[in-house]
Coordinates of N, CA and C in Angstrom, one line a residue:
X1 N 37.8 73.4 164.4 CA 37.5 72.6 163.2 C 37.3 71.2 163.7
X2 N 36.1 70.5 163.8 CA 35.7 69.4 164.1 C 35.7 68.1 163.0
X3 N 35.8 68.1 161.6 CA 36.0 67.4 160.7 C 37.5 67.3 160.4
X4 N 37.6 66.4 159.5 CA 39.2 65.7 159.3 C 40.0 66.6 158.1
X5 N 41.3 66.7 158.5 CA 41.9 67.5 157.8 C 42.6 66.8 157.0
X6 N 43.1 66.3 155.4 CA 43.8 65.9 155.0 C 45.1 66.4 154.5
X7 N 46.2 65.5 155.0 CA 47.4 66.4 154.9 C 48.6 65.8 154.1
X8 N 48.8 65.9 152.9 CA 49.4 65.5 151.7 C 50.8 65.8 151.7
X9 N 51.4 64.1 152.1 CA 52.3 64.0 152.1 C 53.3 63.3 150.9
X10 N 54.1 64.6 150.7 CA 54.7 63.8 148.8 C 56.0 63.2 148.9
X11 N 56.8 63.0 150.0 CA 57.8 62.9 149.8 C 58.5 62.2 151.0
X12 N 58.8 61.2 151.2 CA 59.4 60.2 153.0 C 60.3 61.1 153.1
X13 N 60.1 62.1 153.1 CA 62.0 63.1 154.1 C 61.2 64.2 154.4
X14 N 59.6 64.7 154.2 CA 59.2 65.9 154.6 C 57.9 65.4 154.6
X15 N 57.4 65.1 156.2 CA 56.4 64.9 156.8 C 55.8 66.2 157.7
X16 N 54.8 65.6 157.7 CA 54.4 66.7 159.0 C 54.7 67.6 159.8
X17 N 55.7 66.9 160.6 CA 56.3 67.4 161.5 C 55.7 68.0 162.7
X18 N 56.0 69.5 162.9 CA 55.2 69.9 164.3 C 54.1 69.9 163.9
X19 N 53.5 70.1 162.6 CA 51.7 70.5 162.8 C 51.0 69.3 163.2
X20 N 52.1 67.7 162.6 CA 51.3 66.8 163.0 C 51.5 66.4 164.8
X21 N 52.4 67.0 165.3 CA 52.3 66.9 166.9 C 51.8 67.9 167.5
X22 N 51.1 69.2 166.8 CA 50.2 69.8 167.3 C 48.4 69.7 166.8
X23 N 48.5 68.8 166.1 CA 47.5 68.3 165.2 C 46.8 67.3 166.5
X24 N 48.1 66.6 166.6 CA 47.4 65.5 167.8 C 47.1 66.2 169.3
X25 N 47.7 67.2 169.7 CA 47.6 67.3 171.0 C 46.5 68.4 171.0
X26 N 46.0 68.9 169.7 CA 44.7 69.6 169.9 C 43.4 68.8 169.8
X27 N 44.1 67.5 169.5 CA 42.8 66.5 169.0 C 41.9 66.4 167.7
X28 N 42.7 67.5 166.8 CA 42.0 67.6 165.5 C 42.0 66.9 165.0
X29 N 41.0 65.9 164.3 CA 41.0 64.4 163.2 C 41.7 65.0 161.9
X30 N 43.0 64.2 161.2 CA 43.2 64.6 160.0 C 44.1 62.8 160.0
X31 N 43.8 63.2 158.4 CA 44.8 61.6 157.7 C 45.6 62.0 157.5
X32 N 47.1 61.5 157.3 CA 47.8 61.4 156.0 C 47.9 60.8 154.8
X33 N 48.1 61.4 154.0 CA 47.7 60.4 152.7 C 48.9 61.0 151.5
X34 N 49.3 59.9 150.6 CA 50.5 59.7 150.5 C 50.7 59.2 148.8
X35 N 50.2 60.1 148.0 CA 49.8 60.1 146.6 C 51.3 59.5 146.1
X36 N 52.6 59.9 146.6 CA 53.8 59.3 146.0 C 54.1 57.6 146.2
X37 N 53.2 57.1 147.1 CA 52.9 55.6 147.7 C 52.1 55.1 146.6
X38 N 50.8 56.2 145.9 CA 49.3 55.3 145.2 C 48.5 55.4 146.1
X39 N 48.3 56.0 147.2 CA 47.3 56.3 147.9 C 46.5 57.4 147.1
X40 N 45.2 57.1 147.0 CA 44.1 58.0 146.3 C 44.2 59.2 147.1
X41 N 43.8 60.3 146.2 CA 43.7 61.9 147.4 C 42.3 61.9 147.4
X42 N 41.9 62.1 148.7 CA 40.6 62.4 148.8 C 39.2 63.1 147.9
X43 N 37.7 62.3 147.9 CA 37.0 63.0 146.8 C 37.2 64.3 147.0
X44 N 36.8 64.4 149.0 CA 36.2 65.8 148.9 C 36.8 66.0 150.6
X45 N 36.7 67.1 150.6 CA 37.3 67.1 152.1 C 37.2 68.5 152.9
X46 N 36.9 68.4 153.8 CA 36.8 69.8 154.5 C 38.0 71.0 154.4
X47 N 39.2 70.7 154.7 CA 40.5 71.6 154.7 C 41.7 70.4 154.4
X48 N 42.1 71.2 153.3 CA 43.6 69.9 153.2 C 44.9 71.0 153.4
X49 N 46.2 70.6 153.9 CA 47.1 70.7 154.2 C 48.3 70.1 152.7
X50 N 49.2 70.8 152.0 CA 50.0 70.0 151.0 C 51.4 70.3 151.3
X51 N 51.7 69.6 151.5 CA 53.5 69.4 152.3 C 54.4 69.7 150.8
X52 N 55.2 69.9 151.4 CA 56.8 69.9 150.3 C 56.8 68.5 149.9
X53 N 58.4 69.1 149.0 CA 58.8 67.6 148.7 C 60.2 67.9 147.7
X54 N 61.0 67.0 147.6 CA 62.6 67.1 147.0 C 62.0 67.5 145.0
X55 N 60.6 66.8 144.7 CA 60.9 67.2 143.2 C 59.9 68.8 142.8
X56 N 60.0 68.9 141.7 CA 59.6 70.2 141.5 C 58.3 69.7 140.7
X57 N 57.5 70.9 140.4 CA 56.3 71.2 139.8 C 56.3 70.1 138.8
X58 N 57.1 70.4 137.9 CA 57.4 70.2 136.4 C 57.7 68.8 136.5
X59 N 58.2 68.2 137.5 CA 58.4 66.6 137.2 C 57.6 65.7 137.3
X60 N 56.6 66.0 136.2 CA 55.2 65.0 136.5 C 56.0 63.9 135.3
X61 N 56.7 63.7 134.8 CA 57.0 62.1 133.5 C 58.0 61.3 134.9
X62 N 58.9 61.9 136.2 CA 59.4 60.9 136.9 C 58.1 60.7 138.0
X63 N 57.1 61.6 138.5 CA 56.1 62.1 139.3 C 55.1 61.5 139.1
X64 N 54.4 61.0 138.7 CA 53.2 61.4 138.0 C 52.1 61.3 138.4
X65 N 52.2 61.2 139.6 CA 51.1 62.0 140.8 C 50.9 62.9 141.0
X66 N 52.1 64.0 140.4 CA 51.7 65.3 140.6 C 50.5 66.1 140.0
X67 N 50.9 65.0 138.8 CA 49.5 65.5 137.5 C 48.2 65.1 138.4
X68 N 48.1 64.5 139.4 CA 47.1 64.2 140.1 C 46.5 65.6 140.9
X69 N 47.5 65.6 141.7 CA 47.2 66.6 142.6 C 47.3 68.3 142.3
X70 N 47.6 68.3 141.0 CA 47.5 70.1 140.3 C 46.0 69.6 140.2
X71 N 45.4 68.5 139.4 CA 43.5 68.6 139.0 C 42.9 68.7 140.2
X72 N 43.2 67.9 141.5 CA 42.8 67.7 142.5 C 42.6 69.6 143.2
X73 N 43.7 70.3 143.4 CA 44.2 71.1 144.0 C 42.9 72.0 142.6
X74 N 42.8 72.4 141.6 CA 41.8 72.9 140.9 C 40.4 72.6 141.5
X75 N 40.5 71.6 141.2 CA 39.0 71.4 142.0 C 38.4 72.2 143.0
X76 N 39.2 72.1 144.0 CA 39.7 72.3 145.5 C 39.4 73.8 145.6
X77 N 40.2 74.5 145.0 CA 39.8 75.5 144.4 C 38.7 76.3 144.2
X78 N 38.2 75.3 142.9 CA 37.2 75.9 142.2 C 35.6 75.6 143.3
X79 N 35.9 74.8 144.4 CA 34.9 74.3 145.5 C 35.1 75.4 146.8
X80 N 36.1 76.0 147.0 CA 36.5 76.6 147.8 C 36.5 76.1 149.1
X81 N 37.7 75.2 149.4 CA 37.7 74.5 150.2 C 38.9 75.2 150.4
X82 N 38.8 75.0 151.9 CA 40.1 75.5 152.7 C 41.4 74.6 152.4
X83 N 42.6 75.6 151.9 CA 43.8 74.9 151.4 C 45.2 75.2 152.2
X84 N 46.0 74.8 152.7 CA 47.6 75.2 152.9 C 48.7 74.6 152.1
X85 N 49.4 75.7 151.0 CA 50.4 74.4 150.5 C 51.9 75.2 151.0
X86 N 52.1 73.9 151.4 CA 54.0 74.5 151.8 C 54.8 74.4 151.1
X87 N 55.9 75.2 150.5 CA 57.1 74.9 149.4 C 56.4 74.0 148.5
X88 N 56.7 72.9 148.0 CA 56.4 72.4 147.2 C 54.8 72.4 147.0
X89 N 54.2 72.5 148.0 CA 52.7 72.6 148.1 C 52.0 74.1 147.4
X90 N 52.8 74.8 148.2 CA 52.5 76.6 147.9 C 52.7 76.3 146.3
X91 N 54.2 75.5 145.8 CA 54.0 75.9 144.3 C 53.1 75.3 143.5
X92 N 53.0 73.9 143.8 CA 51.5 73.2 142.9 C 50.5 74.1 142.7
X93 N 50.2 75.0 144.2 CA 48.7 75.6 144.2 C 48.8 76.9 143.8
X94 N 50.3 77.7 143.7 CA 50.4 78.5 142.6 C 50.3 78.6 141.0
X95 N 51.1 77.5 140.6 CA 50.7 77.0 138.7 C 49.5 76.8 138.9
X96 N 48.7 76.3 139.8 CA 47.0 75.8 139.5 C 46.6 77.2 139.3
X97 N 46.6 78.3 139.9 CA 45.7 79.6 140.3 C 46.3 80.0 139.0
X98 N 47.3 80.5 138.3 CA 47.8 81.0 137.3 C 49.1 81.7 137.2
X99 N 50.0 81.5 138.9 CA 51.1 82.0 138.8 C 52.3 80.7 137.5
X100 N 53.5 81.2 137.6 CA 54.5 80.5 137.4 C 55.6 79.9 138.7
X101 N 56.1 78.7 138.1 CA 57.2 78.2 139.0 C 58.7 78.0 138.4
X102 N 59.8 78.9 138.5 CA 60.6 78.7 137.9 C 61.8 78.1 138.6
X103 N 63.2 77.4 138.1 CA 63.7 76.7 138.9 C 65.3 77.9 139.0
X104 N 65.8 77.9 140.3 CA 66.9 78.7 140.6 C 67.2 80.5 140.7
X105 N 66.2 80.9 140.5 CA 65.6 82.3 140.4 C 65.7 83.0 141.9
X106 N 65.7 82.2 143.2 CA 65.6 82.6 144.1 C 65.8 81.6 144.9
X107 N 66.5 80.6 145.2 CA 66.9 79.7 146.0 C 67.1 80.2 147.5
X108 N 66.4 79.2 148.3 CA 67.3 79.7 150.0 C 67.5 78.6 150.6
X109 N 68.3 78.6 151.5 CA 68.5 77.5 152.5 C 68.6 77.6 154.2
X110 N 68.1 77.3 155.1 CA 68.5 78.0 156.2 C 67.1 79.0 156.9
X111 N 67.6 79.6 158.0 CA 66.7 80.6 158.5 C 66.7 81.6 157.7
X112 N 65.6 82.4 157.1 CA 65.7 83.5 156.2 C 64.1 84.4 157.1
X113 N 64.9 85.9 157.0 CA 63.9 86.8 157.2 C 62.4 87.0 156.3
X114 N 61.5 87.1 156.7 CA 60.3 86.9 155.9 C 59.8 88.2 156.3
X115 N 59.1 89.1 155.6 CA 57.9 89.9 156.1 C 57.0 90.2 155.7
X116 N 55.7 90.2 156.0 CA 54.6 90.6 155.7 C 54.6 91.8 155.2
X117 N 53.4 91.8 153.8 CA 53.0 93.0 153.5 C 51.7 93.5 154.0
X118 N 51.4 94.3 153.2 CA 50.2 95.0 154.1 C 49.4 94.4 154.0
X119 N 48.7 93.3 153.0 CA 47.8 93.0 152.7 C 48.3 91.1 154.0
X120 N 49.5 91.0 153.9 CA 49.8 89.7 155.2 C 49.3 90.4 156.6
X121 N 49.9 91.0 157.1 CA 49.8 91.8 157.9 C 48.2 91.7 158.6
X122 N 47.2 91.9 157.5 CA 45.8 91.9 157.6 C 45.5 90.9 157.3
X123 N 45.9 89.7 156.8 CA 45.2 88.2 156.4 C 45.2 87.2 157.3
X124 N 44.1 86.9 158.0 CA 44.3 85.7 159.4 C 44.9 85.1 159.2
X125 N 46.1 84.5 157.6 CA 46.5 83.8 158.3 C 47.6 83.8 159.3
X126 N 48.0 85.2 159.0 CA 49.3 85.9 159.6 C 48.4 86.7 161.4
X127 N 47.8 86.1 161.6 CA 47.2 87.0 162.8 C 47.9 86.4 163.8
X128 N 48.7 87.5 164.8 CA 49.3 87.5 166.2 C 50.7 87.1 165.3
X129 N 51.2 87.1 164.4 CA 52.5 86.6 164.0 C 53.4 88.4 163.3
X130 N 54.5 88.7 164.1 CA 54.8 89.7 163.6 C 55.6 90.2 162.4
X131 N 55.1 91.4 162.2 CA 55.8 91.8 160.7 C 56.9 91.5 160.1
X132 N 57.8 91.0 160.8 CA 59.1 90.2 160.4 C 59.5 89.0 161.0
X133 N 59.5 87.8 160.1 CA 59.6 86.7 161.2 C 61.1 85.9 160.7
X134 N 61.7 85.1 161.6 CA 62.9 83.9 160.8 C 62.1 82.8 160.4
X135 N 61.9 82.2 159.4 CA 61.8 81.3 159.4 C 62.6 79.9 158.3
X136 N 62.2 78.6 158.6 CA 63.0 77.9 157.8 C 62.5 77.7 156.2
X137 N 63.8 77.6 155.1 CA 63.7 77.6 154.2 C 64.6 76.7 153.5
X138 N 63.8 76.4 152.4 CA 64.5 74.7 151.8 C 64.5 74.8 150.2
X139 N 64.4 75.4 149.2 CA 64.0 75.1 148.2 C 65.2 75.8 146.8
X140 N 64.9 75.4 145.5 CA 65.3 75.7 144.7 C 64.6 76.6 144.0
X141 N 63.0 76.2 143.8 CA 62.0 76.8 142.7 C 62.2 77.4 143.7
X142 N 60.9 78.3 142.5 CA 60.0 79.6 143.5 C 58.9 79.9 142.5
X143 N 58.2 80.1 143.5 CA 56.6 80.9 142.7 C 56.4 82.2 142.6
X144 N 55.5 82.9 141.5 CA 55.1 84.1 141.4 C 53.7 84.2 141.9
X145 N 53.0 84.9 142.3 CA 52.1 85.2 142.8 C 51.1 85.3 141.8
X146 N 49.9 84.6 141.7 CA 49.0 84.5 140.3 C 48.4 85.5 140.4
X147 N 47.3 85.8 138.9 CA 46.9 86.8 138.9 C 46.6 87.0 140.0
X148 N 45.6 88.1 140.1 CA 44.3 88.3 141.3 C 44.7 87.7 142.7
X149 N 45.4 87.1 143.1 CA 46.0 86.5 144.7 C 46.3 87.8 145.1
X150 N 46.1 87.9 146.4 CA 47.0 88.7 147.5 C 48.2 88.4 148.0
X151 N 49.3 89.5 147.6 CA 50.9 88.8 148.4 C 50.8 89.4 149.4
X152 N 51.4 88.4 150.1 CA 51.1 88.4 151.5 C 52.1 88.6 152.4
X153 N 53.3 88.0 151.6 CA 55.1 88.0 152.3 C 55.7 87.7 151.3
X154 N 57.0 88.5 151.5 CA 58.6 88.5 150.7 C 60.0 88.5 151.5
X155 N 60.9 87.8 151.0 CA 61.7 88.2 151.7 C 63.1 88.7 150.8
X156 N 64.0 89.3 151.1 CA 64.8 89.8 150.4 C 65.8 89.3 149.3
X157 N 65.6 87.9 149.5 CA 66.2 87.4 148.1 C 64.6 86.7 147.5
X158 N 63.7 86.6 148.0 CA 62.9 85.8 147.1 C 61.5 86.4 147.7
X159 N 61.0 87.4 147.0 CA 59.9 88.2 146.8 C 58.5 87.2 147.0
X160 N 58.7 86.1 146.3 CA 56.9 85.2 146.5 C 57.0 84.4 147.5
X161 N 56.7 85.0 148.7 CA 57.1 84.0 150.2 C 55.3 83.3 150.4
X162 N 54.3 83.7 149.7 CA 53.0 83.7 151.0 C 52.0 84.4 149.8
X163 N 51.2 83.6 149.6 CA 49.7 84.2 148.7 C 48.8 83.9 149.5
X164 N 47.6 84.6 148.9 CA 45.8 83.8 149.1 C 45.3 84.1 147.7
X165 N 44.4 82.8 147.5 CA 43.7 83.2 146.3 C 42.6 82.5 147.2
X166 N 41.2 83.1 147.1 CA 40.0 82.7 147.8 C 40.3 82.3 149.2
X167 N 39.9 80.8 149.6 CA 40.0 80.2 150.7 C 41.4 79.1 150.4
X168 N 42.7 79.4 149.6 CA 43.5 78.9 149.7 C 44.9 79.7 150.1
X169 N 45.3 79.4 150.9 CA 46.8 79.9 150.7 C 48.6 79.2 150.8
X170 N 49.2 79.8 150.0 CA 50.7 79.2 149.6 C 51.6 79.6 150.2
X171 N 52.7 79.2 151.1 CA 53.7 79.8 151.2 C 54.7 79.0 151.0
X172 N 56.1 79.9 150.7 CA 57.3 79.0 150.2 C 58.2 78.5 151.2
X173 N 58.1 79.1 152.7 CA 58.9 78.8 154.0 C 58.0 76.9 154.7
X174 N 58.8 76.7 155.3 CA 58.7 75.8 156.2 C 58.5 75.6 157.2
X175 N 57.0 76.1 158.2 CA 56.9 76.5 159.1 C 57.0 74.9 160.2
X176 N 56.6 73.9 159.2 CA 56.3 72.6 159.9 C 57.5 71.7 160.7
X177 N 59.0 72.3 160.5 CA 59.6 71.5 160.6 C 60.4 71.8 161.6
X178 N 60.7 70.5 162.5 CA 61.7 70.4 163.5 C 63.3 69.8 163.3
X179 N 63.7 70.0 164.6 CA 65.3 70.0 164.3 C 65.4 68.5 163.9
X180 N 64.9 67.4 164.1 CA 65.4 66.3 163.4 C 65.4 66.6 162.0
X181 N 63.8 67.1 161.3 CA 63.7 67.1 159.8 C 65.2 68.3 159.0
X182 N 65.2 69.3 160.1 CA 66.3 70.1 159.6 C 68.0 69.1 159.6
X183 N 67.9 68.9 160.7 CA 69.7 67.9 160.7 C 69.1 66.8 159.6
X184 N 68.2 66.3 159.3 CA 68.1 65.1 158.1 C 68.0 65.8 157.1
X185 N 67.5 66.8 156.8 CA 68.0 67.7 155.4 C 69.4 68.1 155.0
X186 N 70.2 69.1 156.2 CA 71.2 69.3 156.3 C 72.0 68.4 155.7
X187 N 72.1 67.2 156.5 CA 73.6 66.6 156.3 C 74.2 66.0 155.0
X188 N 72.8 66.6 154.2 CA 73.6 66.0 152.8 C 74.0 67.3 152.2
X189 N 74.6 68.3 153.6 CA 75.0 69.7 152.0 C 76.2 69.9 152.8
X190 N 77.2 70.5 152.2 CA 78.4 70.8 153.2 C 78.1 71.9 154.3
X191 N 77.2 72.4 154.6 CA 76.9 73.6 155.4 C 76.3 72.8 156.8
X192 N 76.4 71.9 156.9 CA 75.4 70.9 157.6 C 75.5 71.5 159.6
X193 N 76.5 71.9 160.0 CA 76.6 71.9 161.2 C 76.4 73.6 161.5
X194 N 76.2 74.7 160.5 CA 75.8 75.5 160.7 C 74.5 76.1 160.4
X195 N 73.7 75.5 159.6 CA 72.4 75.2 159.8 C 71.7 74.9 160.4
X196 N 72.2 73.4 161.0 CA 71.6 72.8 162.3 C 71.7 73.8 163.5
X197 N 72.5 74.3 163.6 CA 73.3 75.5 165.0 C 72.0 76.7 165.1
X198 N 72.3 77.2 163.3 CA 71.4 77.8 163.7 C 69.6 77.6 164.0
X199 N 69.5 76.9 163.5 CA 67.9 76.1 163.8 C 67.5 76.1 165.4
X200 N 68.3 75.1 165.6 CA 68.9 74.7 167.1 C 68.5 75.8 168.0
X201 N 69.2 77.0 167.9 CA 69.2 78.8 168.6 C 67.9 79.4 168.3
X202 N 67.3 79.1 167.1 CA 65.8 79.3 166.7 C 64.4 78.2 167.1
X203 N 64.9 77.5 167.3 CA 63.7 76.5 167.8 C 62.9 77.0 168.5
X204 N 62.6 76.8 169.5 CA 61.8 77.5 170.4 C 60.4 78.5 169.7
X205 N 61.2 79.8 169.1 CA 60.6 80.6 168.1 C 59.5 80.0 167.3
X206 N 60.8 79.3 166.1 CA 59.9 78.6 165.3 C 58.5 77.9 165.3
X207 N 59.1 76.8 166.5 CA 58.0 76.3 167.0 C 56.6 77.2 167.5
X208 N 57.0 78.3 167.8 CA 55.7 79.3 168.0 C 54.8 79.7 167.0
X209 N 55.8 80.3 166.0 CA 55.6 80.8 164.8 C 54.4 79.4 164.0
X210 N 54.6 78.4 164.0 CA 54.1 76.9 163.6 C 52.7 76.9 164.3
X211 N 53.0 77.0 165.3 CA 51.6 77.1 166.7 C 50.7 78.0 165.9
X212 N 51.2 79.3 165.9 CA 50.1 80.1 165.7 C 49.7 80.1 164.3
X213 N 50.1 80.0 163.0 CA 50.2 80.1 161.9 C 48.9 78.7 161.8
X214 N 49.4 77.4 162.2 CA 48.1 76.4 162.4 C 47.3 76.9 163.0
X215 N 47.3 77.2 164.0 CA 45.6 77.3 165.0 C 45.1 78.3 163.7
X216 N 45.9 79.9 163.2 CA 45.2 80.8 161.9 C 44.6 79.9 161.0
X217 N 44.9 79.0 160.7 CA 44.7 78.2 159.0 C 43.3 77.3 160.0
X218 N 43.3 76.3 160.8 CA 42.4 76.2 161.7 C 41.2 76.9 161.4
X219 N 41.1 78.1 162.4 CA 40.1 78.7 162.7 C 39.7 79.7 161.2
X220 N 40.4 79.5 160.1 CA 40.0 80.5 158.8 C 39.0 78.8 158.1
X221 N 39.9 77.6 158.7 CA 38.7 76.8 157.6 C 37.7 76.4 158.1
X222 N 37.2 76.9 159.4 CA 35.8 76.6 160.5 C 35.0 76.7 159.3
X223 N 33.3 76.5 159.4 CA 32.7 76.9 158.7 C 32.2 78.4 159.1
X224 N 32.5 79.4 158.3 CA 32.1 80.8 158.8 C 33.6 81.0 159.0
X225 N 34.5 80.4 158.6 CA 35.7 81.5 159.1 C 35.9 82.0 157.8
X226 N 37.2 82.9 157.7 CA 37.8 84.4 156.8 C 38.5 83.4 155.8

């Protein structure tokens, strides 16, 4: 991917993280841009990236950026632009396509088992990444899978892990994040030193799992890619 990726950042406690230090060391041009600051989101853009964030779907009257970025993420959509949205990202771009987002229905925290379904399994973006992975998990909501989307991954407390609808896809895990962003989430829950531990023991992994899942999302929004 030779053009700039734009990567939507909603929240000062969930940045980038590794994609943006594998972002740099592949040399790929991308911005951040930071709609919870008043930074405009881009007219138009080759492939955008949409990060988490602490508020939920529904909090557009304390948000109200979000109402920004559901029209935006429609568009986007409806242009067929290459999309990733994480946790809070995956849900935006689920209510946009026509799933729901409901709050406490399937909460996780921590490393949680994920696996592909058949139709993940076969979707580049899951290519070289195996049928069952750990990964990290942060949230309260959860999304349903919209109409007509392909589920892609579930995991055993929370069924809507990973969609595609067109050239966009959602997932609810956190593939972006490292052990700082995890100990800076942690320490505000009482579980704080066994989360970090286990992260800590999974790092390495993770950070693989991150590797390959970006270069997939990469090489699907080439022009001519899947």
């Amino acid at each position: 991917m030779q053009r700039e990726l734009a990567i939507i950042q909603n929240d000062p406690e969930v940045p980038a993280g590794v994609f943006g230090e594998l972002l740099t060391e592949w040399r790929v041009p991308f911005r951040i841009v930071r709609p919870d600051l008043g930074e405009l989101l881009p007219a138009a853009g080759d492939a955008a990236i949409v990060l988490g964030g602490a508020m939920g779907v529904h909090d557009e009257a304390a948000h109200p950026f979000l109402r920004e970025i559901k029209g935006w993420l429609a568009r986007l959509l409806a242009d067929g632009t290459p999309l990733l949205g994480i946790c809070l990202g995956g849900q935006l771009l689920a209510e946009v396509a026509g799933g729901m987002v409901s709050s406490n229905r399937c909460g996780e925290k921590g490393l949680v088992e994920v696996e592909l379904t058949g139709a993940g399994a076969a979707d580049p973006l899951f290519a070289g990444i195996p049928r069952c992975f750990p990964v990290f998990q942060w949230h309260n909501d959860s999304f349903t899978i919209p109409p007509g989307a392909a589920h892609l991954a579930g995991s055993r407390g929370c069924p809507g892990q990973a969609f595609r609808t067109g050239n966009a896809w959602g997932v609810q895990f956190h593939p972006e994040v490292d052990g700082a962003i995890v100990a800076a989430w942690s320490r505000k829950t009482p579980d704080a030193a066994r989360l970090t531990g286990r992260f800590a023991a999974a790092e390495a992994g993770h950070r693989a799992l991150a590797r390959q899942l970006l270069a997939n999302f990469l090489d699907a929004a080439r022009p001519g890619g899947r």
